[in-house]
Amino acid sequence: MFDEALIRRLRAARHIAALTGAGISAESGLPTFREPQTGLWARYRPEDLATPEAFARDPELVWRWYEWRRSLVAAAEPNAAHHALVRIETLVPRFTLVTQNVDGLHERAGSRSVIELHGRIQRTKCSRDGRLVEAWDDDGAVPPRCPSCGAALRPDVVWFGEALPPGVLERAADAASECDVLFVIGTSGVVYPAAGLVPLARRAGAAVVVINTAAPDAPPGPDEWHLTGPAAKLLPALVEQVWPDEGR
Ligand code: OAD
């Protein structure tokens, strides 16, 4: 079903890396960022809420939006694509998973070393000094206040225009430049610096395998494959064809 050259390339790989985005969690019921929104918050654009400016302007609105997103994450389960990545980790000598997602579903599925570029939605930090906060008094303030300094609390995620957590980009860049194959799964690839990992891997000679429901804008280049369809269907099928009956 999949291209034989791709199958051979994956079987020969010593180090596979994967960059994932919101699309890999779509089939777990979590909304992506740049596709039409549905549900309670459909009239807001995520790009307009996930910014320091939005939080400064209307912290209650932004906190409530994250509260809603946290409730979706709490109700969600990892899907077959998350599980397929766990399986790949057991089948190749080296595997590095880099995610832009803040939902924690890769770890919940069982992936061991996940590089989270954009933080984790379930963690909360002080908006003044960035210190993680685990508990606070619920006195009705929205957002709640930092127990040490009284500043507003915020989710421990990276907003547009903010720096990534120290060290994570370096580790992700090392993986991209050292891997034999890079999977690019469920991401629009428009947000930097994450998007820069793909050309980095390509320049270093890696094959690139894109899995996305959207068809590519241009025909794939050499050593590049574009699998069009839902990740939860395509990725397990690919793993099954490359490594039948192994690692079970
Ligand atoms: P986007 O919403 O920009 O893109 C989601 C991608 O997933 C699109 O290309 C869809 O075509 C694709 N997609 C949707 N359903 C899919 C499925 N079932 N299987 C495979 N692909 C599917 O999300 P990201 O690329 O993750 O950053 O966005 C990048 C960053 O921008 C996010 O981490 C977040 C956001 O603003 C911050 O918050 C800093």
Coordinates of C-alpha atoms in Angstrom, one line a residue, residues 43-208:
R43 CA -16.2 32.9 17.5
Y44 CA -12.6 33.5 18.7
R45 CA -9.5 32.8 16.7
P46 CA -6.9 30.9 18.8
E47 CA -4.2 33.1 17.3
D48 CA -5.9 36.1 18.9
L49 CA -6.1 34.4 22.4
A50 CA -2.7 32.7 22.7
T51 CA -0.7 35.9 23.0
P52 CA 0.8 37.9 25.9
E53 CA -1.1 40.9 24.5
A54 CA -4.5 39.2 24.8
F55 CA -3.7 38.1 28.4
A56 CA -2.7 41.7 29.3
R57 CA -5.9 43.0 27.7
D58 CA -8.4 40.5 29.0
P59 CA -6.8 37.9 31.4
E60 CA -10.2 36.5 32.4
L61 CA -11.1 35.7 28.8
V62 CA -7.8 34.0 28.1
W63 CA -7.9 32.1 31.4
R64 CA -11.4 30.9 30.6
W65 CA -10.4 29.8 27.1
Y66 CA -7.6 27.7 28.6
E67 CA -10.0 26.3 31.2
W68 CA -12.2 25.1 28.4
R69 CA -9.2 23.6 26.5
R70 CA -8.0 21.9 29.7
S71 CA -11.4 20.3 30.1
L72 CA -11.2 18.9 26.6
V73 CA -7.7 17.6 27.2
A74 CA -8.8 16.0 30.4
A75 CA -11.6 14.2 28.6
A76 CA -9.5 13.1 25.6
E77 CA -7.6 9.9 25.1
P78 CA -4.5 9.3 23.0
N79 CA -5.4 7.9 19.6
A80 CA -3.9 5.3 17.3
A81 CA -1.4 7.8 15.9
H82 CA 0.0 8.5 19.4
H83 CA 0.2 4.8 20.0
A84 CA 2.0 4.1 16.7
L85 CA 4.7 6.6 17.7
V86 CA 5.2 4.7 21.0
R87 CA 5.6 1.5 18.9
I88 CA 8.2 3.1 16.6
E89 CA 10.2 4.1 19.7
T90 CA 10.5 0.4 20.6
L91 CA 11.5 -0.6 17.1
V92 CA 14.4 1.7 16.1
P93 CA 17.7 2.2 17.9
R94 CA 17.1 5.9 18.4
F95 CA 13.8 7.8 18.3
T96 CA 13.2 11.4 19.2
L97 CA 9.7 12.9 19.5
V98 CA 9.3 16.7 19.2
T99 CA 5.9 18.1 19.7
Q100 CA 4.3 21.5 19.4
N101 CA 1.3 20.2 21.3
V102 CA 0.6 21.2 24.9
D103 CA -2.0 18.4 25.5
G104 CA 0.4 15.8 27.0
L105 CA -1.2 13.0 25.0
H106 CA 2.2 11.6 23.8
E107 CA 3.3 11.0 27.3
R108 CA -0.1 9.6 28.3
A109 CA 0.2 7.2 25.3
G110 CA 3.6 6.0 26.7
S111 CA 6.2 7.9 24.7
R112 CA 9.2 8.2 26.8
S113 CA 11.3 11.2 25.9
V114 CA 9.1 13.9 24.5
I115 CA 10.5 17.3 23.7
E116 CA 7.6 19.7 24.3
L117 CA 8.4 22.9 22.5
H118 CA 5.4 24.9 23.6
G119 CA 4.9 23.8 27.2
R120 CA 2.0 21.9 28.8
I121 CA -1.5 23.1 29.3
Q122 CA -2.1 21.4 32.6
R123 CA 0.8 23.2 34.2
T124 CA 0.3 26.7 35.7
K125 CA 2.8 29.4 36.3
C126 CA 3.1 32.9 37.8
S127 CA 2.8 35.5 35.1
R128 CA 5.4 37.7 36.9
D129 CA 8.3 35.4 37.4
G130 CA 7.4 32.2 35.6
R131 CA 7.6 30.0 38.6
L132 CA 5.4 26.9 38.4
V133 CA 2.5 26.9 40.9
E134 CA 0.8 23.7 41.9
A135 CA -1.9 24.9 44.2
W136 CA -3.7 28.2 45.0
D137 CA -6.6 29.5 47.0
D138 CA -9.8 29.5 45.1
D139 CA -11.2 32.9 46.2
G140 CA -13.1 33.3 43.0
A141 CA -10.5 35.5 41.2
V142 CA -10.2 34.7 37.5
P143 CA -7.4 34.2 36.7
P144 CA -6.4 33.0 40.2
R145 CA -3.6 34.8 42.0
C146 CA -0.1 33.5 42.7
P147 CA 0.1 32.4 46.3
S148 CA 3.6 34.0 46.7
C149 CA 3.3 37.4 45.0
G150 CA -0.4 37.9 44.1
A151 CA 0.3 38.3 40.3
A152 CA -2.2 36.6 37.9
L153 CA -1.5 32.9 37.2
R154 CA -1.3 31.7 33.6
P155 CA -0.9 28.4 31.8
D156 CA 2.7 27.2 31.3
V157 CA 2.5 27.4 27.5
V158 CA 4.4 29.4 25.0
W159 CA 2.4 32.2 23.5
F160 CA 3.1 33.9 20.1
G161 CA 6.1 36.1 20.4
E162 CA 7.5 34.3 23.6
A163 CA 10.7 32.4 23.8
L164 CA 10.7 28.6 24.0
P165 CA 11.7 27.0 27.3
P166 CA 15.5 27.0 27.6
G167 CA 17.3 24.1 25.9
V168 CA 14.3 22.5 24.1
L169 CA 15.0 24.0 20.7
E170 CA 18.6 23.0 20.8
R171 CA 17.6 19.4 21.6
A172 CA 15.0 19.4 18.9
A173 CA 17.5 20.9 16.4
D174 CA 20.1 18.2 17.3
A175 CA 17.5 15.5 16.6
A176 CA 16.5 17.1 13.3
S177 CA 20.0 17.3 12.1
E178 CA 21.0 13.8 13.2
C179 CA 18.0 11.7 12.2
D180 CA 17.7 9.5 9.1
V181 CA 14.0 10.1 8.7
L182 CA 11.8 12.9 10.0
F183 CA 8.1 12.4 10.3
V184 CA 6.1 15.7 10.1
I185 CA 2.6 14.9 11.4
G186 CA -0.5 17.0 11.7
T187 CA 1.2 20.4 11.6
S188 CA 0.6 23.4 9.3
G189 CA 4.3 24.1 9.6
V190 CA 3.8 27.8 9.7
V191 CA 4.9 28.5 13.3
Y192 CA 8.6 29.1 13.9
P193 CA 11.0 28.0 15.2
A194 CA 9.4 24.6 15.1
A195 CA 8.8 24.8 11.3
G196 CA 12.5 25.4 10.8
L197 CA 13.3 21.9 12.0
V198 CA 12.1 20.5 8.6
P199 CA 14.5 22.3 6.3
L200 CA 17.2 21.6 8.9
A201 CA 16.6 17.9 8.7
R202 CA 16.4 18.0 4.9
R203 CA 19.7 19.9 4.6
A204 CA 21.3 17.2 6.9
G205 CA 20.2 14.5 4.4
A206 CA 17.1 13.1 6.2
A207 CA 14.1 11.7 4.4
V208 CA 11.0 13.6 5.3

